[in-house]
Structures are given as structure tokens and as C-alpha cells.
Coordinates of C-alpha atoms in Angstrom, one line a residue:
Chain A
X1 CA 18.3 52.5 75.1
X2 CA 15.5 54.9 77.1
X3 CA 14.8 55.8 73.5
X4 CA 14.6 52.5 71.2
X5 CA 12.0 51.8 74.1
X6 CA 10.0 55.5 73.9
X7 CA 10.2 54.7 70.0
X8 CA 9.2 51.0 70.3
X9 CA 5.6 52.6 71.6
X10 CA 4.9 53.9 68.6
X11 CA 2.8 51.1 66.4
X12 CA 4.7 51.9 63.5
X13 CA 8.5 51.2 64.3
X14 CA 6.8 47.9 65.7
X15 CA 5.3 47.0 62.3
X16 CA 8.8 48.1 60.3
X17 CA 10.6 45.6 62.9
X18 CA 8.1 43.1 62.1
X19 CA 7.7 43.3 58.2
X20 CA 12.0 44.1 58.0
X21 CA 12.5 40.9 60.0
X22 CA 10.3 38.5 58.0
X23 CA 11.1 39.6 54.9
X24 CA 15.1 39.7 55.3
X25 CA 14.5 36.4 56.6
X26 CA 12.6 34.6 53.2
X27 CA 15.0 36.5 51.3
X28 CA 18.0 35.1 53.1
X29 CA 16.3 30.8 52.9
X30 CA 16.1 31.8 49.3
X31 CA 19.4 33.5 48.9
X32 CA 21.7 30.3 49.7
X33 CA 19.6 28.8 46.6
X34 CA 20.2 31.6 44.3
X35 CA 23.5 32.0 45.0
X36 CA 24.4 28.5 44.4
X37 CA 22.4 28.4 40.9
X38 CA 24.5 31.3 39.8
X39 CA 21.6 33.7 40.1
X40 CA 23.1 36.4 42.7
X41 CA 21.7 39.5 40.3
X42 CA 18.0 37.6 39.6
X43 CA 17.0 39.8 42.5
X44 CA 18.4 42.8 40.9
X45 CA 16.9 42.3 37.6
X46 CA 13.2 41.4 38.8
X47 CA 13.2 44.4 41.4
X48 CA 13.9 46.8 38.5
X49 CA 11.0 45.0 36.4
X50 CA 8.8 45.4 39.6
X51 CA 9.7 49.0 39.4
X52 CA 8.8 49.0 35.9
X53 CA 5.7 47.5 36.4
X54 CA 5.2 50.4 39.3
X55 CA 5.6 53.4 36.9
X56 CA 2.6 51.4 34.5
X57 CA 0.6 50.8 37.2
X58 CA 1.1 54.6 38.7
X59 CA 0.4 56.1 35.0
X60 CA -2.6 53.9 34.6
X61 CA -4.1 55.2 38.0
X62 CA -4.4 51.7 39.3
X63 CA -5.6 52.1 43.1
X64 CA -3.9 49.2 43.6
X65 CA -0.4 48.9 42.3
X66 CA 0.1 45.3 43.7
X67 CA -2.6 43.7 41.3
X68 CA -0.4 44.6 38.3
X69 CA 3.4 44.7 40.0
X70 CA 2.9 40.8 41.3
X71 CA 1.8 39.1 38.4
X72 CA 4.2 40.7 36.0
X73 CA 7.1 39.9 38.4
X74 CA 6.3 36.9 38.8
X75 CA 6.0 36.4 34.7
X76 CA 9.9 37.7 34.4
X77 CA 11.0 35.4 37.0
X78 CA 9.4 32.4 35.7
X79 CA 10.8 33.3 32.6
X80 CA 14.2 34.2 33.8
X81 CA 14.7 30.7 35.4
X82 CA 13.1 28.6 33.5
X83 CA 15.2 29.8 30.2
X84 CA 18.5 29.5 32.4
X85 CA 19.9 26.6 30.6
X86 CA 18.4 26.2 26.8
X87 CA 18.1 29.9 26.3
X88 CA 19.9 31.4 22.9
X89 CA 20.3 34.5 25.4
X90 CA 22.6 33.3 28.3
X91 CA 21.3 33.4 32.1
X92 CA 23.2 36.7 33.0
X93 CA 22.6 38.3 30.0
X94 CA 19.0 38.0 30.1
X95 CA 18.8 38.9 33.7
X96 CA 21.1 42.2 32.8
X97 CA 18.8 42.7 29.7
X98 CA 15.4 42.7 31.1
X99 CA 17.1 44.5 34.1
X100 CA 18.0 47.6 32.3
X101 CA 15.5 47.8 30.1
X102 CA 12.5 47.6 32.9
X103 CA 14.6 50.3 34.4
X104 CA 14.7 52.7 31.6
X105 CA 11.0 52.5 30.3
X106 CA 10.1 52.3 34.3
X107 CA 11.9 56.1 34.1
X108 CA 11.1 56.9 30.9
X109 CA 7.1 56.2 31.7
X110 CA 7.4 58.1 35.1
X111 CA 8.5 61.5 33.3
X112 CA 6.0 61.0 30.5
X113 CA 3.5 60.9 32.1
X114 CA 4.4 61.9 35.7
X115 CA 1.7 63.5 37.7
X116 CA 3.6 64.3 40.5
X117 CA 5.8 67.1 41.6
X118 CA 8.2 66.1 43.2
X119 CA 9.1 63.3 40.2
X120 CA 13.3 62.6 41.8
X121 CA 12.1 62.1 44.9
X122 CA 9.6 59.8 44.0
X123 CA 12.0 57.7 41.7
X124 CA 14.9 57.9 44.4
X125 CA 12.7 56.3 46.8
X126 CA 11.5 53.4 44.6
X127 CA 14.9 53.0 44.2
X128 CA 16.4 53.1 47.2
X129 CA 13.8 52.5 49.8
X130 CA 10.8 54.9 50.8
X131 CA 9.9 55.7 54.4
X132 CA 7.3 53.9 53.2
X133 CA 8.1 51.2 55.3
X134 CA 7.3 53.9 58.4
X135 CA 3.6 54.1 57.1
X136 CA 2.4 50.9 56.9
X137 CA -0.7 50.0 57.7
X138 CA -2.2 47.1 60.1
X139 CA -3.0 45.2 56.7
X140 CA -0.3 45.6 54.4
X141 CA 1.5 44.1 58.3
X142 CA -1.0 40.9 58.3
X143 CA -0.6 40.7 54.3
X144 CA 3.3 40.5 54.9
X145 CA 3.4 38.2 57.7
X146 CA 0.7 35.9 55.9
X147 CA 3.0 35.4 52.6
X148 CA 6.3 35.0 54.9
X149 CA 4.7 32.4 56.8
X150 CA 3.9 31.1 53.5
X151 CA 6.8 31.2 52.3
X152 CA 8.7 29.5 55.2
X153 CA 6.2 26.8 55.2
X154 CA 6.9 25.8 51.6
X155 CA 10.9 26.3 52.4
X156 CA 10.8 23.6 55.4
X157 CA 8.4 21.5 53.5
X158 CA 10.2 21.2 50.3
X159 CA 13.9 21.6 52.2
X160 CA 15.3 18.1 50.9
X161 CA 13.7 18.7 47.4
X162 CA 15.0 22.3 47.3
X163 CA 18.9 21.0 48.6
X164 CA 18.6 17.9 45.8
X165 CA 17.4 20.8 42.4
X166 CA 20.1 22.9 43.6
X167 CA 23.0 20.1 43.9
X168 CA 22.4 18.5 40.8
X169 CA 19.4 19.0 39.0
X170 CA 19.9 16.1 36.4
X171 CA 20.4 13.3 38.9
X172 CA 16.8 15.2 40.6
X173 CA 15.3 14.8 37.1
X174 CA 16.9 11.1 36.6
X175 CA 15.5 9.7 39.9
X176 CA 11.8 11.1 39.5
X177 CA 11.9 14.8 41.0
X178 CA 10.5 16.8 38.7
X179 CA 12.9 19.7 39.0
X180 CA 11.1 21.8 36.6
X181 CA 8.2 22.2 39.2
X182 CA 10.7 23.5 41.3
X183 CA 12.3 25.8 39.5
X184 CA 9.2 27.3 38.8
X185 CA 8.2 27.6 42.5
X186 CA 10.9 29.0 43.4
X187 CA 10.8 31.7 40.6
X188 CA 7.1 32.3 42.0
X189 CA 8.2 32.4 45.7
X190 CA 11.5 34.9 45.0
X191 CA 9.4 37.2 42.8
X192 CA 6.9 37.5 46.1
X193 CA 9.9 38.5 48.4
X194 CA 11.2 40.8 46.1
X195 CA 8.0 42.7 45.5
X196 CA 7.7 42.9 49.5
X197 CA 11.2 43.8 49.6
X198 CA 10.7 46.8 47.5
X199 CA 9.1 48.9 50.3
X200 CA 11.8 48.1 52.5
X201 CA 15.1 48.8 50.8
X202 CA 14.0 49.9 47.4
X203 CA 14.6 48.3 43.9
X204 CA 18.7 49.2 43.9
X205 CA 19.5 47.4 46.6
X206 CA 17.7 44.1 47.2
X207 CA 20.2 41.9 45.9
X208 CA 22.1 42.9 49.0
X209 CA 19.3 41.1 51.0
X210 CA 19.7 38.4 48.8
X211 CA 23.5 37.4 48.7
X212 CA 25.1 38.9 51.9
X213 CA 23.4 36.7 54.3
X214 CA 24.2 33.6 52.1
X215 CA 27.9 34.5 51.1
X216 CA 28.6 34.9 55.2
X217 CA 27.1 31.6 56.0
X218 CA 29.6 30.3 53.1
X219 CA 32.7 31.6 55.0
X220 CA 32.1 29.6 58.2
X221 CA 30.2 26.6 57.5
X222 CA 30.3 23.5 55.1
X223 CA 27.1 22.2 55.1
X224 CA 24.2 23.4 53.7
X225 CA 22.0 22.6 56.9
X226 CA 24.3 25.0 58.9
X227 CA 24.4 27.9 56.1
X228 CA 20.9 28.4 55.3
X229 CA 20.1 28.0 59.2
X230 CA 23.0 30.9 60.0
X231 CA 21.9 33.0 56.9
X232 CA 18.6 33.2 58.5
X233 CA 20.1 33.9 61.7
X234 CA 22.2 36.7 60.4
X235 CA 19.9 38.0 58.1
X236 CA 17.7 38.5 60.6
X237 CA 19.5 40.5 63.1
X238 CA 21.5 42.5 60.7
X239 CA 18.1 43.8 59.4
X240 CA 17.2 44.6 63.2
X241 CA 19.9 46.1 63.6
X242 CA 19.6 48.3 60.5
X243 CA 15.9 49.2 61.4
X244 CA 17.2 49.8 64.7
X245 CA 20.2 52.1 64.1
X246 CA 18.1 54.1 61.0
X247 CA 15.7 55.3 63.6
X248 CA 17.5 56.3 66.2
X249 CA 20.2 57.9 63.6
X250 CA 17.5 59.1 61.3
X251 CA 19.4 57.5 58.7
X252 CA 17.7 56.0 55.5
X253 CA 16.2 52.5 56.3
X254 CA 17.3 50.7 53.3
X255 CA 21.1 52.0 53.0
X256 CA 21.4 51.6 56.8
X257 CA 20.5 47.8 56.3
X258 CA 22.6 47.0 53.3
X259 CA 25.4 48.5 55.3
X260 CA 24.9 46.5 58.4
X261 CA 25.0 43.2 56.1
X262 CA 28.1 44.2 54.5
X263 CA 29.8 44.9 57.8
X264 CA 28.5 41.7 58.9
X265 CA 29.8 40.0 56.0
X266 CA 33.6 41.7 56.7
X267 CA 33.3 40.2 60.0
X268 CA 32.2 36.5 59.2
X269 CA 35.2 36.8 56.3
X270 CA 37.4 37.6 59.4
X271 CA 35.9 34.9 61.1
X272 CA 36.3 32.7 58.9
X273 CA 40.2 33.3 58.1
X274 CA 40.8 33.0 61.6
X275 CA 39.1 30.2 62.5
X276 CA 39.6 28.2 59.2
X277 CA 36.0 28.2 58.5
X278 CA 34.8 26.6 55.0
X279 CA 38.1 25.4 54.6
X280 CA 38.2 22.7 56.7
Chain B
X1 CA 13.1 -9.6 28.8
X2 CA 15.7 -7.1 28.7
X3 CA 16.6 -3.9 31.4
X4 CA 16.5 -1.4 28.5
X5 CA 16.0 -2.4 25.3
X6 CA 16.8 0.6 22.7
X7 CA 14.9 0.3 19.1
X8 CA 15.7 2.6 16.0
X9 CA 17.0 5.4 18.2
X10 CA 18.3 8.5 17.0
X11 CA 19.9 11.4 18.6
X12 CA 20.5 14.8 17.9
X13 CA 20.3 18.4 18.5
X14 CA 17.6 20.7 16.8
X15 CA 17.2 19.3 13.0
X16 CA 21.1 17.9 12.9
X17 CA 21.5 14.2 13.5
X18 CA 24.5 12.6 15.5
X19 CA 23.3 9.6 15.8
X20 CA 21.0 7.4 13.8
X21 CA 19.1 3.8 14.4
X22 CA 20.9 2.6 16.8
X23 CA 19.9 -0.5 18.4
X24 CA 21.1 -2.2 21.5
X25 CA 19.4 -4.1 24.8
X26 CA 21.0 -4.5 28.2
X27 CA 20.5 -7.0 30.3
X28 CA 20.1 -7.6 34.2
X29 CA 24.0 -8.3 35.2
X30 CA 25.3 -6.2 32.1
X31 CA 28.4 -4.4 32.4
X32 CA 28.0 -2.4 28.9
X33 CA 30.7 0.3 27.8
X34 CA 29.7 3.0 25.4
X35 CA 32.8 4.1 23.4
X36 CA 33.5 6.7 21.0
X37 CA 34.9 9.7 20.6
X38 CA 34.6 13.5 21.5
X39 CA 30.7 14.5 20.2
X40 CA 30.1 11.6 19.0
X41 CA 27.1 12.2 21.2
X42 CA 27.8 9.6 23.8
X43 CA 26.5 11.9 26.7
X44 CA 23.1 12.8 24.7
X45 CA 22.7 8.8 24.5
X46 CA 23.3 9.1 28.0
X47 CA 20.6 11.8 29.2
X48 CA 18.1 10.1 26.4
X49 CA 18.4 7.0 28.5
X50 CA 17.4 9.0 31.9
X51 CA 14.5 10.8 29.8
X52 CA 16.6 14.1 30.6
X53 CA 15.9 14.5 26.6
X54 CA 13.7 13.1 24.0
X55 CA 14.6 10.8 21.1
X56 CA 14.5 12.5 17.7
X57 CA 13.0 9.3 16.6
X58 CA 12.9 5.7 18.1
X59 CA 12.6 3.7 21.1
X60 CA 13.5 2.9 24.6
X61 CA 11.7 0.3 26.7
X62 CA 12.3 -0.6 29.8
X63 CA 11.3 -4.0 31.4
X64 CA 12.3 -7.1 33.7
X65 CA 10.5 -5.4 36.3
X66 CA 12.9 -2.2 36.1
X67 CA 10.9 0.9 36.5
X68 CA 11.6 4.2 34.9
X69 CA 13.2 6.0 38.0
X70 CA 15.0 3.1 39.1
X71 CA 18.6 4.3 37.3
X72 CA 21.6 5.3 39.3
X73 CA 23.4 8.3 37.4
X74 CA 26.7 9.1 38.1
X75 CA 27.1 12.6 36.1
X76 CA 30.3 14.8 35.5
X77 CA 31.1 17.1 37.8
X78 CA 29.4 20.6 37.2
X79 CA 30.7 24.1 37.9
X80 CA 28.2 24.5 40.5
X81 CA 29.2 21.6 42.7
X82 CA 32.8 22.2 42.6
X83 CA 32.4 25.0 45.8
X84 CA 28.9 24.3 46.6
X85 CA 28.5 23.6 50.5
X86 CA 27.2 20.2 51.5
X87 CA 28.5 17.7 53.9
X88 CA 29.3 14.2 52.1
X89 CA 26.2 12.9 54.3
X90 CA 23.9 15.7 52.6
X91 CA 24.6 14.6 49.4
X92 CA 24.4 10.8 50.0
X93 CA 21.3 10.9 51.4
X94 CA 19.8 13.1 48.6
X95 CA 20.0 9.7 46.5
X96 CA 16.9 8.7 48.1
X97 CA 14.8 11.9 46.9
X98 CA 13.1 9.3 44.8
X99 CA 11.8 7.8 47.3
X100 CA 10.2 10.5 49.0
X101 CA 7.4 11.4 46.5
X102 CA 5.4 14.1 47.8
X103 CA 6.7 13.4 51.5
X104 CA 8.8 16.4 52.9
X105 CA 11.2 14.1 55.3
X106 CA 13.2 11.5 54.7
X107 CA 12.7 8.5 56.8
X108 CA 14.6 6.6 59.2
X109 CA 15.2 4.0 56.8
X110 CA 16.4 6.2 53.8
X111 CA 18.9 7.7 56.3
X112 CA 19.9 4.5 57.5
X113 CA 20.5 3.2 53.6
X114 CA 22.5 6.5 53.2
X115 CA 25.0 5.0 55.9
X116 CA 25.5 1.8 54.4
X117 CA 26.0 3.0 51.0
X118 CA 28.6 5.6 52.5
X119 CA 30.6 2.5 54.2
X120 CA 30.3 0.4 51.1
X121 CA 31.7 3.0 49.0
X122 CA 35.1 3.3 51.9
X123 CA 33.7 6.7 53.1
X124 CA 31.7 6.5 56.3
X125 CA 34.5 8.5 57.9
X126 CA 34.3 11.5 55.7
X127 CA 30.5 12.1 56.8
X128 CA 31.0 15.9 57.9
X129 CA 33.4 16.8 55.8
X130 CA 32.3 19.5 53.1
X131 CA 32.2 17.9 49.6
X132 CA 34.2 21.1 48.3
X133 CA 37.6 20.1 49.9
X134 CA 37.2 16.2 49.0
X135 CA 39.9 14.9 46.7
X136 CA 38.2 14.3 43.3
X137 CA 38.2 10.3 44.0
X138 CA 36.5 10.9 47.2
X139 CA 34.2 13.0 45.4
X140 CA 33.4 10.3 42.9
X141 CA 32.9 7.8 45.7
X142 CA 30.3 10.2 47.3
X143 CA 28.5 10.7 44.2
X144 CA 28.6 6.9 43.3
X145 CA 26.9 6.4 47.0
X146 CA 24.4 8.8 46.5
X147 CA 23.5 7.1 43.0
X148 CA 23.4 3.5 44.8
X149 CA 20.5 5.2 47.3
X150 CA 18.8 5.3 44.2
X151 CA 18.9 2.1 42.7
X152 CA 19.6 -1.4 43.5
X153 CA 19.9 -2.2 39.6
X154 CA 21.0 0.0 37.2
X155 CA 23.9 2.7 37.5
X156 CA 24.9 4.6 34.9
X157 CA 28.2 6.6 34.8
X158 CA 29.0 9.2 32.9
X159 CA 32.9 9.5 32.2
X160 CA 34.1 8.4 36.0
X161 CA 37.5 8.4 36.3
X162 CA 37.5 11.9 34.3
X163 CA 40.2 13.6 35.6
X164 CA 41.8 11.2 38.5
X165 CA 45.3 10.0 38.2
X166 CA 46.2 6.8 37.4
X167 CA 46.2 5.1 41.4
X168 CA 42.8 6.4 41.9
X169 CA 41.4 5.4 38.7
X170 CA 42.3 1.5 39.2
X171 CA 40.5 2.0 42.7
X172 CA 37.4 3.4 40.9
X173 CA 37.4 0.9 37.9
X174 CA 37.8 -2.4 40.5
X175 CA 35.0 -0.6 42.9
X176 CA 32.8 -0.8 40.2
X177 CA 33.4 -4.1 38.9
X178 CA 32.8 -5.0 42.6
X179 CA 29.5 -3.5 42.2
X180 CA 28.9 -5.2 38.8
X181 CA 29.8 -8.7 40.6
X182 CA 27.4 -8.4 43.4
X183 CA 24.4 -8.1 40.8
X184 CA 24.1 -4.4 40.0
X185 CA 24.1 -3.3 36.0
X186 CA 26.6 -1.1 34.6
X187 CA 26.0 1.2 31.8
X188 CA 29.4 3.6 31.8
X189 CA 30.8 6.1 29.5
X190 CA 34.3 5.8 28.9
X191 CA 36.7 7.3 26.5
X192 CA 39.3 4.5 28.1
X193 CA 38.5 2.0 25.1
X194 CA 41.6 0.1 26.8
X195 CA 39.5 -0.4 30.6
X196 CA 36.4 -1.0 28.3
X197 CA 37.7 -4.3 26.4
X198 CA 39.1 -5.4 30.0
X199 CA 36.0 -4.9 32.5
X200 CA 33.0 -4.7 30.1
X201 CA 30.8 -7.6 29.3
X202 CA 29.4 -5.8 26.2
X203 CA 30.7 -2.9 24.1
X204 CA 28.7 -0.3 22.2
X205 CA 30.7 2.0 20.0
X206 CA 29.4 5.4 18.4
X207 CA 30.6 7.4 15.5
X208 CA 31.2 6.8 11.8
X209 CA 30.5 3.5 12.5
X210 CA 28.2 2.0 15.5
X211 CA 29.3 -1.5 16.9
X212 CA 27.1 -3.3 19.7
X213 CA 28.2 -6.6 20.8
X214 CA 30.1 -8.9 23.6
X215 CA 33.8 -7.9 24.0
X216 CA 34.8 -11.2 22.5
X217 CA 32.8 -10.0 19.3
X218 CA 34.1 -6.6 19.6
X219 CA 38.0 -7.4 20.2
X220 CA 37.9 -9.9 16.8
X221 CA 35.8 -7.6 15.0
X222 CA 37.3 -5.1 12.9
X223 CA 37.3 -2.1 15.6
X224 CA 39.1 -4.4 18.3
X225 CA 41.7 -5.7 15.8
X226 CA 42.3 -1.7 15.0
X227 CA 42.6 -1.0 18.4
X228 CA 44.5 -4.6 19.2
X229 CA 47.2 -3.0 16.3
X230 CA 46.9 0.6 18.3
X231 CA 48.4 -1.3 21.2
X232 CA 51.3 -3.4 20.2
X233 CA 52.0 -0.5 17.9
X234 CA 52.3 2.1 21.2
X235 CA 54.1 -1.1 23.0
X236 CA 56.7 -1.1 20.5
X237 CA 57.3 2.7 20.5
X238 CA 57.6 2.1 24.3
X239 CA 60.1 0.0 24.3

């Protein structure tokens, strides 16, 4: 305990509580949507086109990666969800293809051209986390907590309109929602998170923010009120935890997280069998 | 003038027709079966009357005051729905998303319409249970409230008794002749040609051929009398 509080003194494990938090919780509001669409891996394949979208940006010498890494995410994802139904190429097919291949040209572009030295360690912590999330700086903090307010504020806003798409997206599009609209701003808001989430758990293993925290809430509780609320909840203290336990164990951020969600997802499945949960 | 009135109307997928000029009207206090059989593109008619889908070619009009998102659709079940978690209250008050327009919130009248649509339909009781474990006629009910949130005039219902057992599917065929007697007009999707030529006030059959008419016209027209032969000849073979 005397040393989580020596360590809290330090700006920096304040600002990886901080950014960890928010952005396990946006990812967890949107997770009980994806989930229910069917689109567990979306967060999979979009983090492995951010990567891709990285490795240009890095071999270009952009300053700033973001500029190029946002607005081609966000292009896949709109993409992605808006050809989910109509699409010759299937919804998990096309979220598996572009998944793959962003991965292999993201590689593929990194040895090319790699200026670096250390070229495996780079790649391994794109892909599973960097300490980046150790190093950020006052900015990149208030950019972070800016676009999770954001973020939040369109979830609450749009709550009633985001439960009606997700149930039943023609009876949304008989009665006068345009469900379209909000398919597409969804797409926009989940590519965001994910690019955030990049620096926190790396490319590999964001879909673990994604689904764990929604696929809990579905063992214990019935309405969808009560699951994204307890997702949020769960999301954010297994990602405390996680931050927590990685710096006092010195163990990788990311892994640590993931591996807090999954225990936490054993233990609502317990839960849930004892109690009866989602069956009742 | 009529509800809907349909001019001309084809249907189809791509460049390949299913359906071509059809023409039919419904009026306020219609009950109106559409008949046919397996693709003979009886749901596409469907979704081209919610403007889900465009016409390849033709018309729909609506009028007698009935505005475009004023329809009540009642649509098969999907895959998603079938373990998604929402209490029976969640759903029925989604019915009123219409209403909302650009505000986040529903209001304390929407949520009080949800209520009585839930008790008219026999399941204000069932509130805060999940729609997952309902039985598949409570399921129906729920989704018939939650289409009555959103209109006052025109449902339209998409195959549903698909898949309940025979008890269940009386209860669901005199519920919504109930709902047909108390002013509301019925557009359904049935392959039941039998319930059709008993609750229906007008019949409109797709395929080969396309039939629109009372069911007086349609059970001494040639169709009905086929039909007509279809059941004495099973009645015979029954007993």
C-alpha cells in the first residue's frame, strides 16, 4: 500500500490511471453494442489497420502519426459497418480480411523501410502495448480526457436511439430513426477509442477491452440498462486494477489488464451460475 | 382517399424481377392478407411498403392523413434478438423512438403509453423479465406492443404466428382481430391462406398469378375455389 501511494506521487502513473480509466470505460459503453451486432472482432480488425496506418505514417516521417492513423481508421470502420448487411463479402470475413492484410503490409512496411534498430521491439510494443502509456504527456492527458468526455456525452445523449439500432434496426428505420446515421456514428466513435486504446494495450489485444466487460454484464443481468451500466463499472476497475498491479509487479500494462478482465469475467460466469443470473 | 395506395409496383432484387405491376389500396379499417408462397417476394413487398427498400419501378402513396412513419411493423424474429438482453419494458418503450426526433429522453407520456400498450397486449406483468427467456408468444406480444407505441393506424405484421403452436396461434390471430375491431388497420403476411379467407377483409395473393380483392371475391374466384377443393379434399383424407 506505502508504495501504490510513493508511486501515485509521480505525475505519470496518475495520468496512466487517468487515460486507462477513461478509455476502458468508452470502450466497455461501446462494447455491449458491438457485441450484440455480432461485431466482437471489429476492434480487432481496425486496431491492426491503425497499426498499419502507424508503419505508413512512421516511413513517411510524419511528426504526427495521429493526423494519418485517425482518419484512415475511421475510413475502415465506416466501411466495415456500413457494408455489414448488403456486402458480397460477409461482415466477419471483411473484418478478418482487412484485419490481416493491414497487419501484414503494416510489418511488411516497417522492415522495408525501418529506420530503427531495435525493429522487434518496436513491432512487439505496437502490438502489445508500449510503456508508452508511462510517458505521456500533460496534452496527449487533456486530448484523451476531451474525446472520452465526448464520447460519453454522445453515449447518454443518443442512449434510447443507440438501444432501438441495436434491437431491431428495421423497425428503427420503419418508424423514422434513421439508423444509417447511427451506424455511421458509431463506426466514427469506436474507431476514436480504438486509436486511443492503442497506447494502452497495443493492437493484439483491444478486443479484450471490447467484449470482456460486455460478456460479464451478460451473465448477471437481463436488461440492457443494468449491463451497459455494470460493464462500465467493471471495465473500469478491472483496468485499475491492471494499471495498478503492472506497476507495482512491473508487469507489462496491457497483458496485465486483459488478464484482470478475463479473471473478472471467470468470476461473474461463477456468479452468474450460482445465483441464476441472466437466466431468470 | 386511401391509407396506401400502391400503383404499378414492381419488386425485385438487382436486375431480376419477382414481382411486376401490382396494384392494390388499403383502406382505414382494412384487415388485408398478403398470400403466396416461399419467395414469391412477400417480405420485399413488405419492407418496400416501410421504405426499408426502393421500388424497382412504381408507386406507393400514402394519404387519409396517414403520414410516412406512422406504420406499426411487426418483423420476424432475428438472430440477434433471440439472446439479446432487454427487459420486455425496454423494448416496448423503444416503439416510441419515433416520437422522440432529435430529443435524447423519452417523456413521461411515451413511458406512460408504453404501459398501457403492455396491459393491452396481457403483459404488464412480465415488465422485468428479460425478453430472451420469454416464450415465443409472449415474445410476439411484446413486439406487437412495442409496434402499437408507434402507431395508432397502421400495423403491419410480418409472418406472426411463425413458429407458435397451434393454442398460442388462435390467441394471436383473435388478439389481432381485436385490434382490427377497435379501428386499427392490418396489413399481415401470412402463409396460413386458411386464417387469411377467415379473418381478412381483403386478400392479395403473389406469385404466377396476383389476385387483389375482398375475401368474398377471392373465395369464388378461381384461387379460392382451388383452395375451397384443397380443403374438402384434406377433410376427406382425414376422415
Amino acid at each position: 500500500m506505502d508504495k501504490l501511494f510513493l508511486y501515485l506521487q509521480f505525475p505519470f502513473v496518475r495520468y496512466a490511471l487517468i487515460v486507462g480509466v477513461l478509455i476502458a470505460l468508452c470502450s466497455s459503453l461501446l462494447g455491449v453494442t458491438l457485441v450484440l451486432k455480432r461485431f466482437s472482432y471489429i476492434g480487432d480488425g481496425l486496431s491492426h489497420v491503425a497499426f498499419g496506418a502507424m508503419a505508413i505514417a512512421s516511413v513517411l516521417n510524419f511528426t504526427n502519426e495521429m493526423v494519418l492513423i485517425l482518419p484512415i481508421t475511421v475510413l475502415c470502420a465506416v466501411l466495415l459497418l456500413r457494408t455489414g448487411k448488403n456486402a458480397k463479402i460477409k461482415g466477419d470475413a471483411a473484418i478478418a480480411m482487412i484485419s490481416v492484410g493491414a497487419l501484414a503490409f503494416g510489418y511488411l512496411l516497417m522492415n522495408i523501410f525501418s529506420t530503427s534498430s531495435n525493429l522487434t521491439g518496436d513491432v512487439c510494443s505496437t502490438l502489445f502495448g508500449s510503456t508508452s502509456i508511462l510517458t505521456l504527456t500533460k496534452e496527449e492527458v487533456w486530448l484523451c480526457i476531451v474525446l472520452s468526455v465526448t464520447v460519453l456525452l454522445i453515449f447518454v445523449l443518443f442512449y434510447n436511439k443507440i438501444f432501438a439500432v441495436t434491437f431491431d434496426e428495421d423497425f428503427s428505420n420503419a418508424t423514422g430513426t434513421r439508423a444509417n446515421a447511427y451506424n455511421l456514428m458509431l463506426a466514427v466513435v469506436i474507431a476514436v477509442i480504438i486509436v486511443l486504446a492503442m497506447n494502452l494495450v497495443g493492437s493484439l489485444l483491444i478486443s479484450a477491452l471490447v467484449i470482456f466487460p460486455a460478456l460479464s454484464a451478460m451473465r448477471l443481468f437481463n436488461n440492457f440498462k443494468s449491463v451497459t451500466v455494470f460493464s462500465a463499472i467493471f471495465s473500469v476497475i478491472c483496468a485499475f486494477l491492471g494499471i495498478v498491479i503492472s506497476i507495482l509487479a512491473g508487469t507489462p500494462v496491457g497483458s496485465t489488464i486483459v488478464a484482470v478482465d478475463v479473471a473478472g469475467f471467470i468470476i461473474c460466469c461463477a456468479a452468474g451460475m450460482i445465483t441464476g443470473g441472466a437466466a431468470r | 382517399m386511401a391509407y396506401i395506395t400502391v400503383t404499378d409496383l414492381s419488386l425485385g432484387y438487382e436486375s431480376h424481377v419477382i414481382v411486376k405491376n401490382l396494384d392494390f389500396s388499403v383502406n382505414k379499417g382494412d384487415y388485408l392478407c398478403i398470400v403466396g408462397e416461399n419467395g414469391s417476394g412477400k417480405t420485399t413487398l413488405m419492407k418496400t411498403l416501410l421504405h426499408l427498400r426502393e421500388p424497382m419501378s412504381g408507386q406507393i402513396v400514402t394519404g387519409d392523413g396517414l403520414k410516412r412513419n406512422e406504420i406499426g411493423y411487426l418483423p420476424q424474429q432475428t438472430e440477434v434478438q433471440k439472446d439479446f438482453p432487454a427487459s420486455v419494458y425496454e423494448i416496448v418503450l423503444s416503439g416510441c423512438q419515433g416520437r422522440l426526433g432529435l430529443r435524447p429522453f423519452y417523456s413521461s407520456e411515451e413511458k406512460k403509453l408504453a404501459r398501457e400498450n403492455m396491459e393491452r397486449m396481457g403483459i404488464a406483468g412480465l415488465e422485468k423479465r428479460s425478453y430472451r427467456t420469454l416464450s415465443g408468444g409472449q415474445q410476439q406480444r411484446v413486439l406487437l406492443a412495442r409496434a402499437l407505441c408507434a402507431t395508432r393506424k397502421v400495423l403491419l405484421l410480418d409472418e406472426p404466428v411463425a413458429g407458435l403452436d397451434p393454442v398460442v396461434t388462435m390467441q394471436m390471430y383473435d388478439l389481432i382481430e381485436e385490434l382490427n375491431r377497435e379501428g386499427i388497420t392490418i396489413i399481415m403476411i401470412s402463409h396460413d391462406i386458411e386464417a387469411a379467407a377467415k379473418y381478412a377483409s381483403h386478400i392479395l395473393h403473389i406469385g404466377d398469378k396476383i389476385f387483389f380483392g375482398t375475401r368474398k371475391e377471392y373465395l369464388e374466384g378461381e384461387m379460392g375455389r382451388l383452395f375451397a377443393n384443397k380443403r374438402e379434399g384434406g377433410e376427406r383424407n382425414n376422415g
